[in-house]
Coordinates of C-alpha atoms (C1' of nucleotides) in Angstrom, one line a residue:
Chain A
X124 CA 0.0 0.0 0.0
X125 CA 1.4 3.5 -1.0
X126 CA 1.1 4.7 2.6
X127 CA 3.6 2.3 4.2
X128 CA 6.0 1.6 1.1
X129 CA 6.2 5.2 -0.5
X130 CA 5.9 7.3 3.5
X131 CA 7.9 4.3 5.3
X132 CA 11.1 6.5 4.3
X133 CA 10.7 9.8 5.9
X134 CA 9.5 8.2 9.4
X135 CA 12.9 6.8 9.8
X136 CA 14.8 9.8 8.6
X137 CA 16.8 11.4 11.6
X138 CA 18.6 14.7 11.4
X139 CA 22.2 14.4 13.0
X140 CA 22.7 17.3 14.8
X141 CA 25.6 15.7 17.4
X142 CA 28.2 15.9 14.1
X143 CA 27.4 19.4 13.1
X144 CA 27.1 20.6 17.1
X145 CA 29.7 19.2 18.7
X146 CA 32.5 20.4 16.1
X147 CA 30.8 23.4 16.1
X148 CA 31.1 23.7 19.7
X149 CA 34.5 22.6 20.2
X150 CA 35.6 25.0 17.6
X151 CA 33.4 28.0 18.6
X152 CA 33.9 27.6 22.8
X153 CA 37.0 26.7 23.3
X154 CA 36.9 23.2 24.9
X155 CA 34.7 24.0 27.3
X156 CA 33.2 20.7 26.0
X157 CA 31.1 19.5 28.5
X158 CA 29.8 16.4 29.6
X159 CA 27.2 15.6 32.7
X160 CA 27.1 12.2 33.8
X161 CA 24.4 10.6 34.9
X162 CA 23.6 7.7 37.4
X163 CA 20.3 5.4 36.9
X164 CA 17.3 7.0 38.0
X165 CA 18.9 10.1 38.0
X166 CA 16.4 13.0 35.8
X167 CA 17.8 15.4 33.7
X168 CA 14.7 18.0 34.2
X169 CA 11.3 17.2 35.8
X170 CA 8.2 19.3 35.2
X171 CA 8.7 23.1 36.3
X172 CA 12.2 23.3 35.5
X173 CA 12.9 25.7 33.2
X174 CA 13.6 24.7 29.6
X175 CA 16.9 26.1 29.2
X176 CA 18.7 23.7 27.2
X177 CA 19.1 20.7 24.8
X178 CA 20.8 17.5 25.1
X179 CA 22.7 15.2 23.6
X180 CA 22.8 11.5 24.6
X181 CA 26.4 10.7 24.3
X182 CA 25.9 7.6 26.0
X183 CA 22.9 5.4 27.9
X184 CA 19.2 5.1 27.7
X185 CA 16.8 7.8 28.3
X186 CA 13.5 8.1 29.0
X187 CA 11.4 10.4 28.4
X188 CA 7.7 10.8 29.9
X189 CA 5.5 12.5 32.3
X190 CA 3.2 12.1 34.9
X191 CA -0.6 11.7 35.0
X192 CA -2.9 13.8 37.6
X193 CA -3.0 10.6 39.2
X194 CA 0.6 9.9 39.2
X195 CA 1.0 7.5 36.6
X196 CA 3.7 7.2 34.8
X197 CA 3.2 7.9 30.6
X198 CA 6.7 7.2 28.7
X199 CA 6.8 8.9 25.5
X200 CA 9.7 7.5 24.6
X201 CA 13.0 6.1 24.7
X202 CA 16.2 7.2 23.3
X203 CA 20.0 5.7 23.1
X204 CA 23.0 7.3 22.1
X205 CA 23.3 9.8 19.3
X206 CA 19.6 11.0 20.0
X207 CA 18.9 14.3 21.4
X208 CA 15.7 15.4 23.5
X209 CA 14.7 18.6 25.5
X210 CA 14.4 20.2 22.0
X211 CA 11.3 22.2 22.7
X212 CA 13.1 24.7 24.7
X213 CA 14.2 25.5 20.9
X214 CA 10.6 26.0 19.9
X215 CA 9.4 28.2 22.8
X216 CA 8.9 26.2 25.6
X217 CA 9.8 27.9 29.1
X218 CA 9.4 25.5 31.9
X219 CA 9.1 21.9 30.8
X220 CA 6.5 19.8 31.0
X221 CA 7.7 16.6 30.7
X222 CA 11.2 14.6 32.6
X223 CA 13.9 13.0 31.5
X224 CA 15.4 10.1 33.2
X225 CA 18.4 8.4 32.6
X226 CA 17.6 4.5 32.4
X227 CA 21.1 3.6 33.2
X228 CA 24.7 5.0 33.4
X229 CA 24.7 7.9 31.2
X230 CA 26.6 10.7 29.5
X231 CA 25.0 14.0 28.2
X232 CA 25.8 16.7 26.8
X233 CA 24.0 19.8 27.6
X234 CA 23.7 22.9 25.4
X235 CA 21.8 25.9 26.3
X236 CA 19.3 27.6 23.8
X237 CA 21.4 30.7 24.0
X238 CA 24.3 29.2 22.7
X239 CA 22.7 27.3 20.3
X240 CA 20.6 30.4 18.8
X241 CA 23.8 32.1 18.6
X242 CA 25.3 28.6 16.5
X243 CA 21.6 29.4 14.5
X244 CA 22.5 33.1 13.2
X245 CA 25.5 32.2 11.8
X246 CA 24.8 28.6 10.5
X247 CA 21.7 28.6 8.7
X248 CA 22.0 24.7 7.4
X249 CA 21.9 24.5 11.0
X250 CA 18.3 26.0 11.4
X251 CA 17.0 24.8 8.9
X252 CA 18.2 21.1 10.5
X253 CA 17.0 22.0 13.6
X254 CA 13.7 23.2 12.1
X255 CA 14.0 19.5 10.3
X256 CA 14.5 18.0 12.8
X257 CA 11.2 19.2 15.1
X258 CA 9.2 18.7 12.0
X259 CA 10.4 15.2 12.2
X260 CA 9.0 14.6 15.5
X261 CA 5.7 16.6 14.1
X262 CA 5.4 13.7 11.9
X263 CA 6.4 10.7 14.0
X264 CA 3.9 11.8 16.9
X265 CA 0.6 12.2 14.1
X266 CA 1.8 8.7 13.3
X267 CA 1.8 7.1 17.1
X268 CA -1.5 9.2 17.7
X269 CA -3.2 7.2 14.6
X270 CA -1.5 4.3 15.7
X271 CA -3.1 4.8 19.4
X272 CA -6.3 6.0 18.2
X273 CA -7.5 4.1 15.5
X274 CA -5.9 0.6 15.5
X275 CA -6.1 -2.6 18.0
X276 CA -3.5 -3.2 21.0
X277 CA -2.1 -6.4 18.9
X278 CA -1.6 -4.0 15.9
X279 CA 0.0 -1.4 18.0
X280 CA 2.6 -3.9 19.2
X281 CA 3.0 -4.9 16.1
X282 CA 3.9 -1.3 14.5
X283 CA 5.6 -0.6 17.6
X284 CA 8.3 -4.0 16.9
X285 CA 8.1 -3.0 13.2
X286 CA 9.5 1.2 14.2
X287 CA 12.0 -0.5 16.8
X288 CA 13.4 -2.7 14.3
X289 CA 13.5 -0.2 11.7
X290 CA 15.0 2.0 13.6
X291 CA 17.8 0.2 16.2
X292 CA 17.4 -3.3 14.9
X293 CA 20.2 -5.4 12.8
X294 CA 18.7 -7.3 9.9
X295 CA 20.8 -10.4 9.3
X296 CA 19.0 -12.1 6.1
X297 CA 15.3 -12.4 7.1
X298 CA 15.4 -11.9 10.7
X299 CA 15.7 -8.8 12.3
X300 CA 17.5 -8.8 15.7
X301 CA 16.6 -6.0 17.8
X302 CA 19.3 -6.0 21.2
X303 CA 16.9 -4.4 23.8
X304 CA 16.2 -3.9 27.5
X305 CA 12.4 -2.8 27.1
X306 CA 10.4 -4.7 29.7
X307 CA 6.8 -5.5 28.9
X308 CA 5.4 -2.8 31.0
X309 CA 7.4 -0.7 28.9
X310 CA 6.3 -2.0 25.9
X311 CA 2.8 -1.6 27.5
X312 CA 3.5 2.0 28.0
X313 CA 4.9 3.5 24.8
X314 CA 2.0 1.0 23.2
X315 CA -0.7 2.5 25.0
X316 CA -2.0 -0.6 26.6
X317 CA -1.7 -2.6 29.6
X318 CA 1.3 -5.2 31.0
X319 CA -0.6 -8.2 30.5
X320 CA -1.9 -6.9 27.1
X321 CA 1.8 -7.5 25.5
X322 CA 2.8 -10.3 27.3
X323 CA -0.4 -12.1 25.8
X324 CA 0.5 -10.5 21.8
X325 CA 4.3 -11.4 22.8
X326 CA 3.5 -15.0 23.3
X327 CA 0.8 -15.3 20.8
X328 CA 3.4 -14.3 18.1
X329 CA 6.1 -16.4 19.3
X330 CA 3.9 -19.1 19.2
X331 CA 3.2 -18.4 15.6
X332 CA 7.0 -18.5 15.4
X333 CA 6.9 -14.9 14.0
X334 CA 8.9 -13.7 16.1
X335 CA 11.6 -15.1 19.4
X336 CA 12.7 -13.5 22.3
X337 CA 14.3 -13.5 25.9
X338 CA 15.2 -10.5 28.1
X339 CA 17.9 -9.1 26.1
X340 CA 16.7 -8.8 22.5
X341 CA 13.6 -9.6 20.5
X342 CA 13.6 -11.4 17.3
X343 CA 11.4 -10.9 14.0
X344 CA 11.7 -13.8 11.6
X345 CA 10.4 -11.8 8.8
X346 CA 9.5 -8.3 8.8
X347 CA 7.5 -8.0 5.7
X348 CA 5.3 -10.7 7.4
X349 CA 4.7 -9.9 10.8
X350 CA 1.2 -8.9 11.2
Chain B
X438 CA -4.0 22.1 38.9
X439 CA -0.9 22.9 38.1
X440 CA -0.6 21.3 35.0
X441 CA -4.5 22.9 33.6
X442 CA -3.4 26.4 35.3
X443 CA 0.1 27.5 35.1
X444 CA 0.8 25.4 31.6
X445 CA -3.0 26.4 29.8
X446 CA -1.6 30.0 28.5
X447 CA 1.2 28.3 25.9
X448 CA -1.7 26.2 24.5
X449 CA -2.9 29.2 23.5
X450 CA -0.2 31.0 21.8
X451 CA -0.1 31.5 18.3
X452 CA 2.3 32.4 16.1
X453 CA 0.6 35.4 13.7
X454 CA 2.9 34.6 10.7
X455 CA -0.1 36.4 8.8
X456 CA 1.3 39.7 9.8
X457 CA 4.7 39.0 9.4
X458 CA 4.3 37.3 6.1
X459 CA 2.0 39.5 3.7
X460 CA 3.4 42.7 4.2
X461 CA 7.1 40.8 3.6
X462 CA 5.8 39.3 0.4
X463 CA 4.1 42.2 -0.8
X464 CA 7.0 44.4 -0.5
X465 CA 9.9 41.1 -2.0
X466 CA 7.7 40.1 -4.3
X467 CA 6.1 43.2 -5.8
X468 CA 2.3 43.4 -6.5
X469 CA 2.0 39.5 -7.0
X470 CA 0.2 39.0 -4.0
X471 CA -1.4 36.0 -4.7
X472 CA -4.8 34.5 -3.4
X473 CA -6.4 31.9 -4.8
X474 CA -10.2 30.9 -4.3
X475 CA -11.6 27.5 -3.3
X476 CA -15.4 26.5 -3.6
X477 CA -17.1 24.3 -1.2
X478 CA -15.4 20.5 -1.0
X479 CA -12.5 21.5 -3.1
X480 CA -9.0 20.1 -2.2
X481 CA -6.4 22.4 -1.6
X482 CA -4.0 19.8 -1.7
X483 CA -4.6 15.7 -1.1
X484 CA -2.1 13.0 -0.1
X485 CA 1.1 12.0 -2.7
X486 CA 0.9 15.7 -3.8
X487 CA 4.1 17.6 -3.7
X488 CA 4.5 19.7 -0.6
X489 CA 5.6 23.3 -2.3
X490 CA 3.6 25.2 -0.4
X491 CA 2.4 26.8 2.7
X492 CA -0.8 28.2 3.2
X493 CA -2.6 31.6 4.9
X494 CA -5.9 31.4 5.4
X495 CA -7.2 34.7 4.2
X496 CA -11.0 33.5 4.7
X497 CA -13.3 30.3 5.2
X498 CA -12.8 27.0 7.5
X499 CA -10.3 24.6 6.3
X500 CA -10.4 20.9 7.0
X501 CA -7.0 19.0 7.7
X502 CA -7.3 15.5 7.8
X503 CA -6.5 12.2 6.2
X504 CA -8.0 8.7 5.4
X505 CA -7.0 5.3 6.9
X506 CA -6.4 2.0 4.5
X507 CA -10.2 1.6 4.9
X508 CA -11.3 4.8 3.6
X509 CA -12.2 6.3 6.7
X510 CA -11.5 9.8 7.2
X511 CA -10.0 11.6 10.4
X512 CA -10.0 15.2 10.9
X513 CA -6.8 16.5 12.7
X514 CA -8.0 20.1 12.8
X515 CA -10.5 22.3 11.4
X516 CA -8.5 25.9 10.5
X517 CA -10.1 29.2 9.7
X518 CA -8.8 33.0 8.8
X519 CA -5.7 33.8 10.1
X520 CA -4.6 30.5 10.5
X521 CA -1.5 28.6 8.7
X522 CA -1.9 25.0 7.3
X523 CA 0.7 23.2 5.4
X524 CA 3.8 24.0 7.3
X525 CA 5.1 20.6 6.9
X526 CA 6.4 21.2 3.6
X527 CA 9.6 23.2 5.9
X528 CA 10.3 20.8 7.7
X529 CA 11.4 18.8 5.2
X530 CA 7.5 17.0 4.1
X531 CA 8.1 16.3 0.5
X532 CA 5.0 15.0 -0.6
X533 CA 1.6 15.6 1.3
X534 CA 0.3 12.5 3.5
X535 CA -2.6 14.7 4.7
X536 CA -5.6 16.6 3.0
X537 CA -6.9 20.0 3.3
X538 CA -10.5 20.7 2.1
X539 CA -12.5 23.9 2.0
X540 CA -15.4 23.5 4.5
X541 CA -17.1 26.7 2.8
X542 CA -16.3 29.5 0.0
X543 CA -12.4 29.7 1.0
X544 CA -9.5 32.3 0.2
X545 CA -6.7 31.0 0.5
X546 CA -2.8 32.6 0.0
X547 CA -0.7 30.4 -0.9
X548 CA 3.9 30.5 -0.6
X549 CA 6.2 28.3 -1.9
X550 CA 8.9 27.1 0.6
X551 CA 11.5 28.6 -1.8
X552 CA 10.0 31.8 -1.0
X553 CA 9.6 31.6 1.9
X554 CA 13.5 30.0 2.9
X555 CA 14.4 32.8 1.2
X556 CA 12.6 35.3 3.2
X557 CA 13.8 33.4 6.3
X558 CA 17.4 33.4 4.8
X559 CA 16.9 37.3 5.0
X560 CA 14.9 37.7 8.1
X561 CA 16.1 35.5 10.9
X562 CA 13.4 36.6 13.3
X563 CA 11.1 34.7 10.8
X564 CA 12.5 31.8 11.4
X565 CA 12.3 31.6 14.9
X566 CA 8.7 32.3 14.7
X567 CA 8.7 29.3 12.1
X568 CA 10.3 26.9 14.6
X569 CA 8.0 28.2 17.5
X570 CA 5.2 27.7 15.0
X571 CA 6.0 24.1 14.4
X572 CA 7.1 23.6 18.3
X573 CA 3.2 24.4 19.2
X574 CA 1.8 22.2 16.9
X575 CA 4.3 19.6 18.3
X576 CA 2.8 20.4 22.2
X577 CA -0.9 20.8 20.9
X578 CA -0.6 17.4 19.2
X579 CA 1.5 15.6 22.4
X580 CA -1.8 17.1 24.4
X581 CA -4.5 15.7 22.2
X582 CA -2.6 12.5 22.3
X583 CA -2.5 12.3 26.0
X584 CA -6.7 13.5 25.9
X585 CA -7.2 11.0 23.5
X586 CA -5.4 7.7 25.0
X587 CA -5.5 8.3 28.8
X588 CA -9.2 10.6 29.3
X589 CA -12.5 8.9 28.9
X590 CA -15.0 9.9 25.6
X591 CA -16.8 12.6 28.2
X592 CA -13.6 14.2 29.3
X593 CA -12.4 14.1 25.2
X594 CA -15.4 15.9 24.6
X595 CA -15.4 18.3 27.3
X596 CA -11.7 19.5 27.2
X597 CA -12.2 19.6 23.3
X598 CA -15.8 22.6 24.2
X599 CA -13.4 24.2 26.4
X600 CA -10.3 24.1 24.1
X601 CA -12.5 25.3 21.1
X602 CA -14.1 28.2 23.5
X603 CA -10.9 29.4 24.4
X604 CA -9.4 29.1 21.1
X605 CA -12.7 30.6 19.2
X606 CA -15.3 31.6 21.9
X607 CA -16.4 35.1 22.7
X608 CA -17.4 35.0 26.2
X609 CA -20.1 37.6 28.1
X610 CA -19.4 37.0 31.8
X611 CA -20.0 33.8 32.9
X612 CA -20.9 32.5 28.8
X613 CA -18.7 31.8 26.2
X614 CA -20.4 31.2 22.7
X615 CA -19.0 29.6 20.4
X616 CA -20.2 29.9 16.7
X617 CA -19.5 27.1 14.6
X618 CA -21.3 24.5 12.2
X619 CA -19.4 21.6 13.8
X620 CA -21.8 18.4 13.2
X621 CA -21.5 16.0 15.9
X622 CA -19.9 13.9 13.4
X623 CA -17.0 16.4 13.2
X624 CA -16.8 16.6 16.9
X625 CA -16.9 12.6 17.1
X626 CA -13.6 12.8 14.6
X627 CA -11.9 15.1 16.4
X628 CA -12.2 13.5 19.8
X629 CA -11.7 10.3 18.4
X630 CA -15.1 9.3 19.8
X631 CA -18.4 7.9 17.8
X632 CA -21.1 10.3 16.8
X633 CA -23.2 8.5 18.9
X634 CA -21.4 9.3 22.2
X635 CA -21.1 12.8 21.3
X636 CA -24.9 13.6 21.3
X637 CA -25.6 11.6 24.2
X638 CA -22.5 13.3 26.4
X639 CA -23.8 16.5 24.6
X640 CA -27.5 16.5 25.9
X641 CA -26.4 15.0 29.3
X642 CA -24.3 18.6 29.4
X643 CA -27.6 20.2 28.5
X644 CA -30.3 18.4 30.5
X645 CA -27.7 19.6 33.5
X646 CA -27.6 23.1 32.2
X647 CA -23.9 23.3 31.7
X648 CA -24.4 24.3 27.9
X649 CA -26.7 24.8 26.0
X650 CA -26.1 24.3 22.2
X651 CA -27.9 24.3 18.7
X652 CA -27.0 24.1 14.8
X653 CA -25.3 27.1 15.2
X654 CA -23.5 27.6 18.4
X655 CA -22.6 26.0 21.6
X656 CA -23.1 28.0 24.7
X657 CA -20.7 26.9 27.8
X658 CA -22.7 28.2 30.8
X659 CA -19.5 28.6 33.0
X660 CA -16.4 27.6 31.2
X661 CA -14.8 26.9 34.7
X662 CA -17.3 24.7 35.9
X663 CA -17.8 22.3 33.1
X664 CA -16.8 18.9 34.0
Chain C
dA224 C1' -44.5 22.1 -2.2
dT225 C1' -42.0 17.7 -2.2
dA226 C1' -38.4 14.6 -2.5
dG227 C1' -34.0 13.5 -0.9
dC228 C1' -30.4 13.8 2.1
dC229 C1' -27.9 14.6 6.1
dC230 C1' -28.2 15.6 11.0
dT231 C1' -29.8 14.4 15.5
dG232 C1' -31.6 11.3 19.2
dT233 C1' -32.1 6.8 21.5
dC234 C1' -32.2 1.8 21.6
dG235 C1' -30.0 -2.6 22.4
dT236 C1' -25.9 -5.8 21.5
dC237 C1' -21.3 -7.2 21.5
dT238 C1' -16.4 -7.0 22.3
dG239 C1' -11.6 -5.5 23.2
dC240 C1' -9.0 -5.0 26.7
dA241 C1' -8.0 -2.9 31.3
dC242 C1' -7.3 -4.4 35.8
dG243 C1' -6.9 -7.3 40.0
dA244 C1' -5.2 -11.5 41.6
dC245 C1' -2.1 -14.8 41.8
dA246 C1' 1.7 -18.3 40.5
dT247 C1' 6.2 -18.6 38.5
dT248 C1' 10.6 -17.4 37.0
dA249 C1' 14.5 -14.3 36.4
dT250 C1' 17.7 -10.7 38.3
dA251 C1' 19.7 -7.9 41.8
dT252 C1' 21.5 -7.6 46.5
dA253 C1' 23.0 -9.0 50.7
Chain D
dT528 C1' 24.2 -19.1 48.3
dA529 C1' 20.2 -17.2 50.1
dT530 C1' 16.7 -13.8 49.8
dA531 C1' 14.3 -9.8 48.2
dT532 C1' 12.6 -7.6 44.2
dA533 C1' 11.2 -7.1 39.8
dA534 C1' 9.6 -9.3 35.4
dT535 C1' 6.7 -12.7 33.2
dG536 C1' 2.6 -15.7 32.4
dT537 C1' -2.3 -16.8 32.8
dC538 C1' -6.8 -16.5 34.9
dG539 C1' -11.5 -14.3 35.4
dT540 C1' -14.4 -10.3 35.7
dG541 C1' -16.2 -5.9 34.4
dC542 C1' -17.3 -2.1 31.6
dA543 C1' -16.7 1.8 28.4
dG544 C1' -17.9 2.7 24.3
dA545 C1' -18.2 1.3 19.2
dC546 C1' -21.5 0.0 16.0
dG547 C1' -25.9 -1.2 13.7
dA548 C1' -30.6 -0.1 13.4
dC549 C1' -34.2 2.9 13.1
dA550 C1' -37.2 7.1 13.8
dG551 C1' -37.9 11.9 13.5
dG552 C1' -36.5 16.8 12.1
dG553 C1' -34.3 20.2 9.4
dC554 C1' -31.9 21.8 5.2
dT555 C1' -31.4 22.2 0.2
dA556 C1' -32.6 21.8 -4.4
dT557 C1' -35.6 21.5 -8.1

DNA sequence: ATAGCCCTGTCGTCTGCACGACATTATATA
DNA sequence: TATATAATGTCGTGCAGACGACAGGGCTAT
């Protein structure tokens, strides 16, 4: 179908800002090239703090969610090294509304709005990378929103394995190996559906033998035919 | 709340590229202000078309939406004058995945991205406004995707009055009227409930007097009190 | 006018899946 | 190596809300 063939490109497009930044910065500030490390559990911001910078995962998992009224937990998502989050501040935001929470060990590197505004004015590739780059996650949320809204828990699973491969996973052959540490509940969080939900789908599929997997990875057998 | 008090006034920003725009264009670009007029049902642009353009809505209501494999459609938003649809096409969008459809006799000014880059190229105010335009989509759409997934169809429908009054409601003390031609069908697809639910939460907000509504308008008795 | 069409209102029925409860098995920690 | 803690697997129950069906009311067009 033209949506998923002709679209599938752009969703899995990514806009590499840590090569153009951190050169950038190195050159421009000296080598006042900073790194903040971070222990597990440890946040980055929480809600209220004030949306000052950007970062750049040099190393580790981070996730990214909020809270509920009720205090539950929602996880938006979760990104590994390379990725960058707390980009709103770029757009406008003041005080943030979401955290971030390093999953494990992990390195960031921070830069703050002013600095990178100032990287803006005289790097206009830049900008329009940046400007890229937010569009990107436009793009990716209108598809998770259809993907929430409009389509079964087993489908949303689905979609969700199909992204995660797409996007970390290392296709030997047929199978598609994707080295993870999601849990179910996890899973059940950046699917929109409940623990036991996945674990059912989970099982259901490797019982179809579509796909395998244990604690540390899961495994499609063929992605063109998971569904 | 915190999160409904101190964080409602962002929702609420817009980013008047209208003003900023025309008078730019009209002095670049000599008399050849451009408006083009749309009857009734006509696309402005439909999926696989080629994303040149941005749009000003000079007059009329604009629907943005798209269709799932089945033919269904889904209405993301619902734009009138003053408003700016399109602006995917900067960010990198090369060809359109979404619709836009005139609701109603529609004028409609249309820029090209080259245009427009070069305009921002000149004016770098521009494109911060550009990025902060895009940025607000990005929050609006992360809120309508935590309504959707985590709020019952009654709370969808109520935040989505209350939303809607402050975005386009004039209010007289207590009152806030909103004029629109919104079916319930329209409301259903923007809440991402059935057309069904929508009456029935609709005249259980009436039979308890906390809006009154008809063909033409919905009346929110006391936008502060609706729940 | 009058025919046709879409909008609104109100039923039941049927189902996906959340959620609690619990057993079982891994993993971290002492 | 033992023990606490977290992750997985599998029930049953409950319910929000989608959906089909149909009836009445209001626009619009001819």
């Amino acid at each position: 179908m033209a949506t998923s063939s002709a679209a599938a490109l752009w969703y899995f497009e990514s806009v590499n800002l840590y090569h153009i930044l951190c050169p950038h910065k190195v050159k421009k500030m000296g080598d006042k090239h900073e790194f903040i490390r971070y222990k597990k559990d440890d946040f980055i911001y929480v809600p209220e703090d004030a949306a000052s910078n950007i970062y750049l995962i040099v190393d580790g998992r981070i996730k990214i969610g909020h809270y509920l009224e009720d205090g539950k937990e929602v996880v938006s998502s979760i990104l590994t090294t390379g990725e960058i989050f707390g980009e709103l501040a770029l757009a406008g935001e003041d005080t943030r509304r979401d955290f971030a929470q390093a999953m494990c060990e992990a390195v960031i590197c921070p830069l703050t709005i002013g600095e990178l505004q100032e990287l803006m004015f005289e790097n206009k590739d830049l900008s329009f990378k940046i400007l890229k780059l937010i569009g990107l996650r436009l793009m990716k949320l209108e598809r998770k929103l259809e993907l929430l809204v409009f389509k079964d828990a087993r489908t949303r699973v689905i979609e969700f394995l199909k992204d995660t491969a797409a996007w970390k996973g290392q296709r030997v052959g047929f199978e598609t190996m994707i080295p993870t540490k999601l849990t179910h509940k996890d899973i059940a969080s950046l699917t929109g559906t409940s623990r036991q939900t996945v674990t059912t789908i989970l099982n259901e599929l490797k019982e179809k033998n579509l796909i395998n997997f244990d604690r540390k990875k899961i495994l499609i057998r063929d992605i063109d035919n998971l569904k």
